[in-house]
Each structure stands twice: as C-alpha cells, then as structure tokens.
mmCIF file of C-alpha atoms in Angstrom:
data_model
loop_
_atom_site.group_PDB
_atom_site.id
_atom_site.type_symbol
_atom_site.label_atom_id
_atom_site.label_comp_id
_atom_site.label_asym_id
_atom_site.label_seq_id
_atom_site.Cartn_x
_atom_site.Cartn_y
_atom_site.Cartn_z
ATOM 1 C CA MET A 1 -15.621 40.288 7.969
ATOM 2 C CA SER A 2 -17.313 36.643 6.447
ATOM 3 C CA ASP A 3 -20.337 36.224 4.983
ATOM 4 C CA GLU A 4 -22.017 34.550 7.291
ATOM 5 C CA ASN A 5 -24.646 32.663 4.673
ATOM 6 C CA ARG A 6 -21.392 31.291 2.707
ATOM 7 C CA VAL A 7 -20.063 29.990 5.896
ATOM 8 C CA MET A 8 -23.105 28.373 6.434
ATOM 9 C CA GLU A 9 -23.416 27.278 2.444
ATOM 10 C CA PHE A 10 -19.462 25.937 3.318
ATOM 11 C CA LEU A 11 -20.269 24.495 6.671
ATOM 12 C CA GLY A 12 -23.309 22.514 5.187
ATOM 13 C CA GLN A 13 -21.114 21.237 2.225
ATOM 14 C CA VAL A 14 -18.226 19.855 4.511
ATOM 15 C CA VAL A 15 -20.367 18.615 6.909
ATOM 16 C CA ALA A 16 -21.968 16.012 3.892
ATOM 17 C CA ASP A 17 -18.187 15.656 2.967
ATOM 18 C CA ASN A 18 -17.504 14.160 6.356
ATOM 19 C CA ALA A 19 -20.963 12.140 6.454
ATOM 20 C CA ALA A 20 -19.537 10.689 2.818
ATOM 21 C CA ALA A 21 -15.652 10.003 4.382
ATOM 22 C CA PHE A 22 -17.656 7.619 6.874
ATOM 23 C CA ALA A 23 -19.981 6.143 5.122
ATOM 24 C CA GLY A 24 -16.927 5.404 2.475
ATOM 25 C CA VAL A 25 -15.801 2.274 4.907
ATOM 26 C CA SER A 26 -19.476 0.931 5.230
ATOM 27 C CA THR A 27 -19.679 1.172 1.264
ATOM 28 C CA SER A 28 -15.626 -0.673 1.440
ATOM 29 C CA LEU A 29 -17.563 -3.570 3.383
ATOM 30 C CA GLY A 30 -20.541 -3.731 1.388
ATOM 31 C CA VAL A 31 -18.346 -4.468 -1.332
ATOM 32 C CA ARG A 32 -15.643 -7.054 0.501
ATOM 33 C CA LEU A 33 -18.475 -9.181 2.081
ATOM 34 C CA GLY A 34 -20.679 -9.149 -1.177
ATOM 35 C CA LEU A 35 -23.403 -7.826 0.429
ATOM 36 C CA TYR A 36 -24.680 -5.747 -2.395
ATOM 37 C CA ARG A 37 -23.745 -8.555 -4.588
ATOM 38 C CA ALA A 38 -26.390 -10.599 -2.088
ATOM 39 C CA MET A 39 -29.071 -8.031 -2.298
ATOM 40 C CA SER A 40 -28.855 -7.463 -6.495
ATOM 41 C CA GLY A 41 -31.828 -8.581 -7.840
ATOM 42 C CA ALA A 42 -33.226 -10.025 -5.070
ATOM 43 C CA GLY A 43 -35.755 -7.676 -4.251
ATOM 44 C CA PRO A 44 -37.003 -6.861 -0.901
ATOM 45 C CA LEU A 45 -35.214 -8.425 1.690
ATOM 46 C CA THR A 46 -35.057 -8.627 5.416
ATOM 47 C CA SER A 47 -31.547 -8.145 7.698
ATOM 48 C CA GLU A 48 -32.456 -11.557 8.654
ATOM 49 C CA GLU A 49 -32.683 -13.066 4.925
ATOM 50 C CA LEU A 50 -29.730 -10.960 3.885
ATOM 51 C CA ALA A 51 -27.154 -12.225 7.034
ATOM 52 C CA GLU A 52 -28.308 -15.659 5.640
ATOM 53 C CA ARG A 53 -27.388 -14.851 2.121
ATOM 54 C CA THR A 54 -24.159 -13.893 3.597
ATOM 55 C CA GLY A 55 -23.263 -15.910 6.257
ATOM 56 C CA LEU A 56 -23.014 -12.478 7.905
ATOM 57 C CA VAL A 57 -24.102 -11.766 12.057
ATOM 58 C CA GLU A 58 -27.644 -10.491 11.470
ATOM 59 C CA ARG A 59 -26.824 -7.708 13.869
ATOM 60 C CA TYR A 60 -24.048 -5.946 12.190
ATOM 61 C CA THR A 61 -26.354 -6.343 8.940
ATOM 62 C CA ARG A 62 -28.681 -4.990 10.204
ATOM 63 C CA GLU A 63 -26.712 -1.525 11.602
ATOM 64 C CA TRP A 64 -24.780 -2.085 7.777
ATOM 65 C CA LEU A 65 -28.473 -1.923 5.880
ATOM 66 C CA ALA A 66 -29.726 1.337 7.974
ATOM 67 C CA ALA A 67 -26.204 3.233 7.174
ATOM 68 C CA GLN A 68 -27.394 2.468 3.834
ATOM 69 C CA VAL A 69 -30.762 3.512 4.101
ATOM 70 C CA ALA A 70 -29.349 6.778 5.830
ATOM 71 C CA GLY A 71 -27.091 7.632 2.121
ATOM 72 C CA ALA A 72 -30.478 6.248 0.257
ATOM 73 C CA TYR A 73 -28.671 4.003 -1.333
ATOM 74 C CA VAL A 74 -30.507 1.154 0.042
ATOM 75 C CA LEU A 75 -34.493 1.381 0.262
ATOM 76 C CA TYR A 76 -36.295 0.785 3.108
ATOM 77 C CA ASP A 77 -39.992 -0.722 3.802
ATOM 78 C CA ALA A 78 -41.214 0.309 7.537
ATOM 79 C CA GLU A 79 -44.122 -1.713 6.833
ATOM 80 C CA THR A 80 -42.227 -4.874 6.039
ATOM 81 C CA HIS A 81 -39.267 -4.483 7.619
ATOM 82 C CA THR A 82 -37.546 -4.902 3.915
ATOM 83 C CA TYR A 83 -34.746 -3.342 2.087
ATOM 84 C CA VAL A 84 -34.144 -3.226 -1.019
ATOM 85 C CA LEU A 85 -31.159 -2.173 -3.787
ATOM 86 C CA PRO A 86 -32.482 -0.993 -6.550
ATOM 87 C CA ASP A 87 -31.046 -2.659 -9.758
ATOM 88 C CA GLU A 88 -29.716 1.028 -10.925
ATOM 89 C CA HIS A 89 -28.069 0.819 -7.769
ATOM 90 C CA ALA A 90 -26.724 -2.625 -8.137
ATOM 91 C CA ALA A 91 -25.332 -1.810 -11.908
ATOM 92 C CA VAL A 92 -23.178 0.686 -9.845
ATOM 93 C CA LEU A 93 -21.491 -1.349 -6.665
ATOM 94 C CA ALA A 94 -22.667 -4.667 -7.475
ATOM 95 C CA ASP A 95 -21.937 -5.730 -10.861
ATOM 96 C CA SER A 96 -18.042 -5.214 -11.323
ATOM 97 C CA SER A 97 -18.998 -6.521 -15.045
ATOM 98 C CA LEU A 98 -20.415 -3.345 -15.948
ATOM 99 C CA PRO A 99 -18.360 -0.263 -16.953
ATOM 100 C CA THR A 100 -20.409 1.671 -14.205
ATOM 101 C CA TYR A 101 -19.267 -0.460 -11.281
ATOM 102 C CA VAL A 102 -17.506 1.957 -8.409
ATOM 103 C CA GLY A 103 -16.888 -0.415 -6.090
ATOM 104 C CA GLY A 104 -13.357 -0.589 -6.590
ATOM 105 C CA GLY A 105 -12.533 2.943 -5.180
ATOM 106 C CA PHE A 106 -14.092 1.971 -2.228
ATOM 107 C CA THR A 107 -11.421 -1.080 -1.248
ATOM 108 C CA MET A 108 -8.750 1.510 -1.828
ATOM 109 C CA LEU A 109 -9.949 3.381 1.412
ATOM 110 C CA LYS A 110 -7.971 1.308 3.914
ATOM 111 C CA ALA A 111 -4.617 1.900 1.809
ATOM 112 C CA LEU A 112 -4.974 5.233 1.834
ATOM 113 C CA TYR A 113 -6.386 5.995 5.240
ATOM 114 C CA GLY A 114 -3.665 3.783 6.887
ATOM 115 C CA ALA A 115 -0.733 5.062 5.195
ATOM 116 C CA GLU A 116 -1.800 8.692 6.733
ATOM 117 C CA GLU A 117 1.269 8.929 9.502
ATOM 118 C CA ALA A 118 3.755 8.171 6.452
ATOM 119 C CA LEU A 119 1.871 10.659 4.132
ATOM 120 C CA ALA A 120 2.116 12.933 7.222
ATOM 121 C CA ASP A 121 6.116 12.422 7.192
ATOM 122 C CA ALA A 122 6.239 13.103 3.471
ATOM 123 C CA TYR A 123 4.788 15.912 3.645
ATOM 124 C CA ARG A 124 7.082 17.718 6.446
ATOM 125 C CA ASN A 125 10.535 16.193 5.253
ATOM 126 C CA GLY A 126 9.648 15.929 1.384
ATOM 127 C CA GLY A 127 10.338 12.083 0.883
ATOM 128 C CA GLY A 128 7.640 10.159 -0.629
ATOM 129 C CA VAL A 129 5.609 6.897 0.519
ATOM 130 C CA ASN A 130 6.934 3.795 -1.752
ATOM 131 C CA TRP A 131 3.454 1.662 -3.442
ATOM 132 C CA LYS A 132 4.446 -1.129 -1.167
ATOM 133 C CA ASP A 133 4.405 0.770 1.896
ATOM 134 C CA TYR A 134 0.125 1.069 1.598
ATOM 135 C CA GLY A 135 -0.560 -2.176 2.043
ATOM 136 C CA PRO A 136 -2.471 -5.036 -0.404
ATOM 137 C CA GLU A 137 -5.538 -3.558 -0.091
ATOM 138 C CA LEU A 138 -4.687 -0.444 -2.575
ATOM 139 C CA ALA A 139 -2.942 -2.773 -5.381
ATOM 140 C CA GLU A 140 -6.825 -4.789 -5.303
ATOM 141 C CA GLY A 141 -8.464 -1.728 -4.838
ATOM 142 C CA VAL A 142 -6.905 0.162 -7.891
ATOM 143 C CA ALA A 143 -7.105 -3.039 -10.274
ATOM 144 C CA ALA A 144 -10.706 -3.224 -9.440
ATOM 145 C CA PHE A 145 -11.237 0.763 -9.968
ATOM 146 C CA PHE A 146 -9.738 0.360 -13.314
ATOM 147 C CA LYS A 147 -11.093 -2.740 -14.484
ATOM 148 C CA PRO A 148 -14.958 -1.742 -15.679
ATOM 149 C CA GLY A 149 -13.523 0.895 -17.883
ATOM 150 C CA TYR A 150 -11.061 -1.025 -19.462
ATOM 151 C CA ASP A 151 -13.553 -3.637 -20.241
ATOM 152 C CA ALA A 152 -15.925 -1.436 -21.614
ATOM 153 C CA VAL A 153 -14.123 0.428 -24.273
ATOM 154 C CA LEU A 154 -10.310 -0.598 -24.446
ATOM 155 C CA VAL A 155 -10.873 -2.988 -26.996
ATOM 156 C CA GLN A 156 -14.129 -1.522 -28.518
ATOM 157 C CA GLU A 157 -12.611 2.402 -28.779
ATOM 158 C CA TRP A 158 -9.197 2.545 -27.467
ATOM 159 C CA LEU A 159 -6.960 0.437 -29.827
ATOM 160 C CA PRO A 160 -9.446 1.214 -33.239
ATOM 161 C CA ALA A 161 -8.423 4.824 -32.345
ATOM 162 C CA MET A 162 -4.796 4.329 -32.953
ATOM 163 C CA ASP A 163 -3.086 4.707 -36.159
ATOM 164 C CA GLY A 164 -3.063 1.323 -37.995
ATOM 165 C CA VAL A 165 -2.471 -0.505 -34.391
ATOM 166 C CA GLU A 166 -5.649 -2.407 -34.630
ATOM 167 C CA ALA A 167 -4.788 -4.134 -37.990
ATOM 168 C CA LYS A 168 -1.551 -5.062 -36.918
ATOM 169 C CA LEU A 169 -2.623 -7.252 -33.623
ATOM 170 C CA ARG A 170 -5.297 -8.932 -36.046
ATOM 171 C CA ARG A 171 -2.807 -10.153 -38.266
ATOM 172 C CA GLY A 172 -0.413 -10.888 -35.252
ATOM 173 C CA ALA A 173 1.852 -8.434 -33.390
ATOM 174 C CA SER A 174 4.053 -8.143 -30.494
ATOM 175 C CA VAL A 175 2.944 -5.997 -27.722
ATOM 176 C CA ALA A 176 4.892 -4.710 -24.079
ATOM 177 C CA ASP A 177 1.608 -3.786 -21.300
ATOM 178 C CA VAL A 178 4.698 -1.408 -18.995
ATOM 179 C CA GLY A 179 2.989 -1.572 -15.342
ATOM 180 C CA CYS A 180 -0.034 -4.305 -16.298
ATOM 181 C CA GLY A 181 -0.346 -4.296 -12.425
ATOM 182 C CA PHE A 182 -2.867 -7.435 -11.924
ATOM 183 C CA GLY A 183 -2.956 -7.734 -15.645
ATOM 184 C CA HIS A 184 -5.962 -6.889 -17.025
ATOM 185 C CA SER A 185 -5.416 -4.609 -19.662
ATOM 186 C CA THR A 186 -3.349 -7.458 -20.886
ATOM 187 C CA VAL A 187 -5.529 -10.138 -20.884
ATOM 188 C CA LEU A 188 -7.964 -8.297 -22.262
ATOM 189 C CA MET A 189 -6.303 -7.877 -25.400
ATOM 190 C CA ALA A 190 -4.781 -11.474 -25.636
ATOM 191 C CA LYS A 191 -8.630 -12.490 -25.368
ATOM 192 C CA ALA A 192 -9.451 -10.008 -28.293
ATOM 193 C CA PHE A 193 -6.364 -10.145 -30.638
ATOM 194 C CA PRO A 194 -5.231 -13.996 -30.287
ATOM 195 C CA GLU A 195 -2.782 -13.829 -33.059
ATOM 196 C CA SER A 196 -0.644 -11.643 -31.429
ATOM 197 C CA ARG A 197 1.662 -12.033 -28.287
ATOM 198 C CA PHE A 198 2.033 -10.152 -25.602
ATOM 199 C CA ARG A 199 4.357 -9.535 -22.129
ATOM 200 C CA GLY A 200 3.243 -7.617 -18.940
ATOM 201 C CA PHE A 201 5.363 -6.132 -16.647
ATOM 202 C CA ASP A 202 5.256 -4.652 -13.143
ATOM 203 C CA PHE A 203 7.842 -3.764 -10.210
ATOM 204 C CA HIS A 204 5.234 -5.497 -7.906
ATOM 205 C CA GLY A 205 5.298 -9.100 -7.863
ATOM 206 C CA PRO A 206 2.329 -9.698 -5.999
ATOM 207 C CA SER A 207 0.453 -8.251 -8.894
ATOM 208 C CA ILE A 208 2.766 -9.841 -11.692
ATOM 209 C CA ASP A 209 1.517 -13.382 -9.321
ATOM 210 C CA LYS A 210 -2.140 -12.065 -9.789
ATOM 211 C CA ALA A 211 -1.669 -11.859 -13.786
ATOM 212 C CA ARG A 212 -0.025 -15.066 -13.651
ATOM 213 C CA LYS A 213 -3.093 -16.574 -12.199
ATOM 214 C CA LEU A 214 -5.355 -14.650 -14.114
ATOM 215 C CA ALA A 215 -3.808 -15.533 -17.152
ATOM 216 C CA GLU A 216 -4.278 -19.241 -16.432
ATOM 217 C CA GLU A 217 -8.124 -18.942 -15.872
ATOM 218 C CA GLU A 218 -8.901 -16.596 -18.867
ATOM 219 C CA GLY A 219 -6.784 -19.255 -21.090
ATOM 220 C CA VAL A 220 -4.816 -17.136 -22.849
ATOM 221 C CA ALA A 221 -1.121 -18.149 -20.942
ATOM 222 C CA ASP A 222 -0.115 -19.923 -24.330
ATOM 223 C CA ARG A 223 0.352 -16.005 -25.136
ATOM 224 C CA VAL A 224 0.907 -14.145 -22.371
ATOM 225 C CA THR A 225 3.551 -13.637 -20.109
ATOM 226 C CA PHE A 226 4.237 -11.447 -17.151
ATOM 227 C CA GLU A 227 7.537 -10.784 -15.498
ATOM 228 C CA VAL A 228 8.747 -8.570 -12.889
ATOM 229 C CA ALA A 229 10.590 -5.618 -14.467
ATOM 230 C CA ALA A 230 10.821 -1.551 -13.764
ATOM 231 C CA ALA A 231 9.278 1.022 -16.329
ATOM 232 C CA HIS A 232 12.730 1.998 -17.361
ATOM 233 C CA ASP A 233 14.697 -1.141 -18.042
ATOM 234 C CA PHE A 234 11.975 -3.886 -19.273
ATOM 235 C CA PRO A 235 13.088 -6.722 -21.281
ATOM 236 C CA GLY A 236 12.336 -7.016 -25.089
ATOM 237 C CA ASP A 237 12.609 -5.037 -28.467
ATOM 238 C CA GLY A 238 11.132 -5.095 -31.574
ATOM 239 C CA TYR A 239 7.393 -4.463 -30.266
ATOM 240 C CA ASP A 240 4.570 -3.261 -32.499
ATOM 241 C CA LEU A 241 2.657 -1.448 -29.082
ATOM 242 C CA VAL A 242 3.969 -0.531 -25.794
ATOM 243 C CA THR A 243 1.121 -0.135 -23.837
ATOM 244 C CA PHE A 244 1.203 2.776 -20.491
ATOM 245 C CA PHE A 245 -1.972 2.080 -18.484
ATOM 246 C CA ASP A 246 -2.610 4.785 -15.819
ATOM 247 C CA CYS A 247 0.609 4.452 -14.645
ATOM 248 C CA LEU A 248 3.528 7.080 -16.570
ATOM 249 C CA HIS A 249 2.854 10.144 -14.506
ATOM 250 C CA ASP A 250 3.407 7.369 -10.956
ATOM 251 C CA LEU A 251 6.619 7.368 -12.208
ATOM 252 C CA GLY A 252 9.571 9.526 -10.486
ATOM 253 C CA ASP A 253 11.093 9.115 -14.086
ATOM 254 C CA PRO A 254 8.691 8.870 -16.999
ATOM 255 C CA GLY A 255 11.256 9.892 -19.453
ATOM 256 C CA ALA A 256 13.120 6.831 -18.521
ATOM 257 C CA ALA A 257 10.415 4.815 -18.915
ATOM 258 C CA LEU A 258 9.656 6.632 -22.553
ATOM 259 C CA ARG A 259 13.346 6.447 -23.768
ATOM 260 C CA ARG A 260 13.291 2.785 -22.868
ATOM 261 C CA ALA A 261 9.937 2.407 -24.851
ATOM 262 C CA GLU A 262 11.516 4.492 -27.621
ATOM 263 C CA LYS A 263 14.497 1.647 -27.801
ATOM 264 C CA ALA A 264 12.326 -0.990 -27.303
ATOM 265 C CA LEU A 265 9.863 -0.197 -30.316
ATOM 266 C CA ALA A 266 9.533 -1.763 -33.916
ATOM 267 C CA ASP A 267 10.066 0.903 -36.641
ATOM 268 C CA ASP A 268 6.796 1.588 -37.068
ATOM 269 C CA GLY A 269 5.842 0.877 -33.422
ATOM 270 C CA SER A 270 3.323 3.109 -31.524
ATOM 271 C CA CYS A 271 3.543 4.448 -27.255
ATOM 272 C CA LEU A 272 -0.586 3.797 -26.221
ATOM 273 C CA VAL A 273 -0.516 5.592 -23.232
ATOM 274 C CA VAL A 274 -4.219 5.979 -20.931
ATOM 275 C CA GLU A 275 -4.071 9.098 -18.379
ATOM 276 C CA PRO A 276 -6.966 10.551 -16.465
ATOM 277 C CA ASN A 277 -8.776 13.202 -17.909
ATOM 278 C CA VAL A 278 -8.147 16.159 -15.693
ATOM 279 C CA SER A 279 -6.743 19.685 -16.719
ATOM 280 C CA GLY A 280 -3.272 20.555 -15.228
ATOM 281 C CA GLU A 281 -4.539 24.266 -14.099
ATOM 282 C CA PRO A 282 -6.390 23.559 -10.850
ATOM 283 C CA GLY A 283 -9.230 25.360 -11.180
ATOM 284 C CA GLU A 284 -10.479 23.558 -14.270
ATOM 285 C CA ASN A 285 -11.130 20.006 -11.872
ATOM 286 C CA VAL A 286 -13.928 21.655 -9.351
ATOM 287 C CA ASN A 287 -16.247 18.748 -10.541
ATOM 288 C CA PRO A 288 -16.757 15.446 -9.072
ATOM 289 C CA ILE A 289 -14.152 13.497 -11.398
ATOM 290 C CA GLY A 290 -11.725 16.182 -11.469
ATOM 291 C CA ARG A 291 -11.420 16.116 -7.538
ATOM 292 C CA SER A 292 -11.481 12.307 -7.483
ATOM 293 C CA PHE A 293 -8.564 12.396 -9.435
ATOM 294 C CA ALA A 294 -6.507 15.448 -8.159
ATOM 295 C CA SER A 295 -7.815 13.583 -4.310
ATOM 296 C CA THR A 296 -6.055 11.017 -5.161
ATOM 297 C CA SER A 297 -2.806 12.177 -6.355
ATOM 298 C CA ALA A 298 -2.551 14.394 -3.520
ATOM 299 C CA VAL A 299 -2.447 10.755 -1.370
ATOM 300 C CA LEU A 300 -1.213 8.205 -3.637
ATOM 301 C CA CYS A 301 0.462 9.740 -7.214
ATOM 302 C CA LEU A 302 2.833 12.028 -6.166
ATOM 303 C CA PRO A 303 4.149 9.980 -2.990
ATOM 304 C CA ALA A 304 4.314 7.037 -5.115
ATOM 305 C CA ALA A 305 6.824 8.888 -7.251
ATOM 306 C CA MET A 306 8.212 11.272 -5.089
ATOM 307 C CA ALA A 307 9.481 7.924 -3.335
ATOM 308 C CA GLN A 308 11.557 6.874 -5.996
ATOM 309 C CA ASP A 309 13.451 10.327 -6.023
ATOM 310 C CA GLY A 310 13.045 10.715 -10.254
ATOM 311 C CA PRO A 311 13.704 13.704 -11.870
ATOM 312 C CA HIS A 312 9.733 14.259 -12.056
ATOM 313 C CA ALA A 313 7.009 14.452 -9.513
ATOM 314 C CA LEU A 314 3.940 14.865 -11.796
ATOM 315 C CA GLY A 315 0.979 14.112 -9.863
ATOM 316 C CA ASN A 316 -2.166 12.902 -12.265
ATOM 317 C CA HIS A 317 -2.570 15.925 -13.582
ATOM 318 C CA PRO A 318 0.276 17.550 -15.334
ATOM 319 C CA GLY A 319 -1.656 18.412 -18.419
ATOM 320 C CA GLN A 320 -0.978 17.168 -21.901
ATOM 321 C CA ASP A 321 1.759 20.086 -22.798
ATOM 322 C CA ALA A 322 3.849 18.387 -20.076
ATOM 323 C CA LEU A 323 3.574 14.948 -21.063
ATOM 324 C CA ALA A 324 4.502 15.326 -24.286
ATOM 325 C CA ALA A 325 7.606 17.270 -23.529
ATOM 326 C CA ILE A 326 8.302 14.781 -22.075
ATOM 327 C CA ALA A 327 8.256 12.296 -24.911
ATOM 328 C CA ALA A 328 9.608 14.343 -27.452
ATOM 329 C CA GLU A 329 12.584 14.362 -25.500
ATOM 330 C CA ALA A 330 12.702 10.526 -25.180
ATOM 331 C CA GLY A 331 12.265 10.597 -28.805
ATOM 332 C CA LEU A 332 8.768 9.797 -29.160
ATOM 333 C CA LYS A 333 8.156 13.230 -30.478
ATOM 334 C CA ARG A 334 4.377 12.751 -32.435
ATOM 335 C CA TRP A 335 1.947 12.758 -29.256
ATOM 336 C CA LYS A 336 -1.423 13.002 -30.696
ATOM 337 C CA LEU A 337 -4.745 12.887 -28.651
ATOM 338 C CA ALA A 338 -6.241 9.580 -29.813
ATOM 339 C CA VAL A 339 -9.622 9.565 -28.293
ATOM 340 C CA GLU A 340 -11.277 10.490 -24.692
ATOM 341 C CA THR A 341 -13.631 9.441 -22.206
ATOM 342 C CA VAL A 342 -15.253 11.471 -19.018
ATOM 343 C CA THR A 343 -12.304 9.838 -17.016
ATOM 344 C CA ASN A 344 -9.383 9.160 -19.403
ATOM 345 C CA ARG A 345 -7.198 10.765 -22.249
ATOM 346 C CA ILE A 346 -5.881 8.057 -24.789
ATOM 347 C CA TYR A 347 -2.637 9.323 -26.589
ATOM 348 C CA ASP A 348 -1.210 7.991 -29.489
ATOM 349 C CA VAL A 349 2.959 8.201 -29.328
ATOM 350 C CA LYS A 350 5.196 7.497 -31.980
ATOM 351 C CA ARG A 351 8.647 8.536 -32.916
#
C-alpha cells in the first residue's frame, strides 16, 4: 500500500510544478512584451502606468500583474495599488546583458509545447522532430537562453583555460564556429580578438541571416563571415580553433562532425567543445539544473538527433566518456576538461 503522507508530499510537488508550467506562459509574455524591462528600476507602478509604458491594454496588464504577484515575481502594495519588480528579480528577468538572465528559457516554451503532437508521434514510431519543425521561436529562445552565459565567461574564462589558444587568438588565428546559431559566440570572440578571423556555420538559414545582421550591428563584419553549412561538411581548413557551443549532442552523427573538424584543423589546432554540466547517470541529475537539461533533452535534443537518422542519438547528458570515445574514433584523442561552470563543461580537444 502507498504511504499517504508520501502521496500528499508528492502531490504538493506536482501541483507546484503544474502551477509553474501554467505561469511559464505569463513569464514568456512578460519577456516578449517588455513588461519586465518596463518595470526594471521604475519603482512602484500602477497597472495603468505600466500599460502606458508598454503600450498594452490596461485590463490585460492588470491580470498579468496579478499572476506575477501570485508567483512572488512582483510585489504588491494593497494600500497604494502599486506593483514593483525588485532589482534582484530584474537581474533575472529584465536585463539580458547579465549572466543571471534566464528569460530566454521561457520564450522557448511556445515552440516546445507546440511540437507536442509531433513529439508524441516520434515517441510512438521512433522517428524524430526536425529542428525546423519547432517554429522560429525555438531558435530565438535558444539564442537568448545561452547568450548571457557566453557573455559572462567565454572570453573571460573559457578561452584562457584552453592550452595556448588565447595567445594564438591575440596574434591572429583562423576560427570556425560550428553550429553558431544567431552568431553570439562568434561575434563575442571577434570583438575580443580583432587580429583573428572567424567563420560561423549553421545548417539553419534563418539563424545565419540573424548572425550576419548581428555582425554588421556589432561592427565586426570585416573579420566575420557566416555561411549555411552542416557540421559534417563545413568548408575551409587550417583552422587554429574549431568550436562546438552546446550543439554537438544535438547531432545525429557527432562523429562525422568531429572527423570533419579533425581534417579542418591546423597541425596544432584545437577544438573547444561546450556541453551541459549534467551526468550520464540519471540519478545524479536530481537538481534544478539537471532537471532542466534532462527535460529539454527529452523534447528537443534527442528528437532533433533522431530526426537526422545518424548512428547516435545522445541526448544532452551522455556523459564525458561517451563524447570522448566518439572524438577518439574521429582522431581527436586528447580530450581534457578545461573548466566548468554550474551549467556547462568546457573541453579542450586535440589530435
């Protein structure tokens, strides 16, 4: 027989999760419509004042605020009928330039929930769901989700942790950023190392369009190019550095991508491989970050890899040993953990 106390405890957990799932749509709206940005640093606001600041309908704004108060994202003063977004909350929801910002994760929800029927079919029939089938919100959300972390540590910590790479970049190196998405990682490196030249590759055409626009806006188009190309056949050779930012596990054939990288590297070139900091053992991921990545893997990373009909379908938590073995088969036998953060593990990979 079941333990009634444990049943009630688990019921409370699931009810809280259900409430969070419903609330996620409101949070996404707050990000997309600029509500959090409008509240950031503004002090107490009435619903009328917030509606005016954002150009939104007051009645909807008031209802959105009620939901935010219920979740303790926004504080409410019953005497003045005003609402305030604390600075500490703004750092998480309003300012995308901060490493604490997580708004991008919520803007992915529309794409993920919208693919539920396709996912159900894949689970029944063993097929996959192509990245392009999730809708444009997915690429936008993924770019927004990863950008704050790259801004905070890519140039400051990750590249310096690679053996000899930072010095090459300062002197002038050739870099291929494979699976570049919207180009945030590529442009960050280009801004930090003006003597180097960068080529970003992604199979997703709309993402490459966004990346080209970003390079122009950030003034680095003279040393950055973006092209539509798959990970297993991107052009060029003699690269001092080939990077895979949070994308290798999404490939149906990561071995082919690593074989292409091995052939494209200069004699003393390196690969930078960034992967989620989660374990290949499910029981070791019982924490918010582990749950977030494992849940995303079940509805995005694994289905996207399965759609490619390759020899692998890793998900985003295969473990270091699985990735290192695939790299070794591709001729990249030196696999070293360079540095890790709460969310990522960064590997220095060489022949």
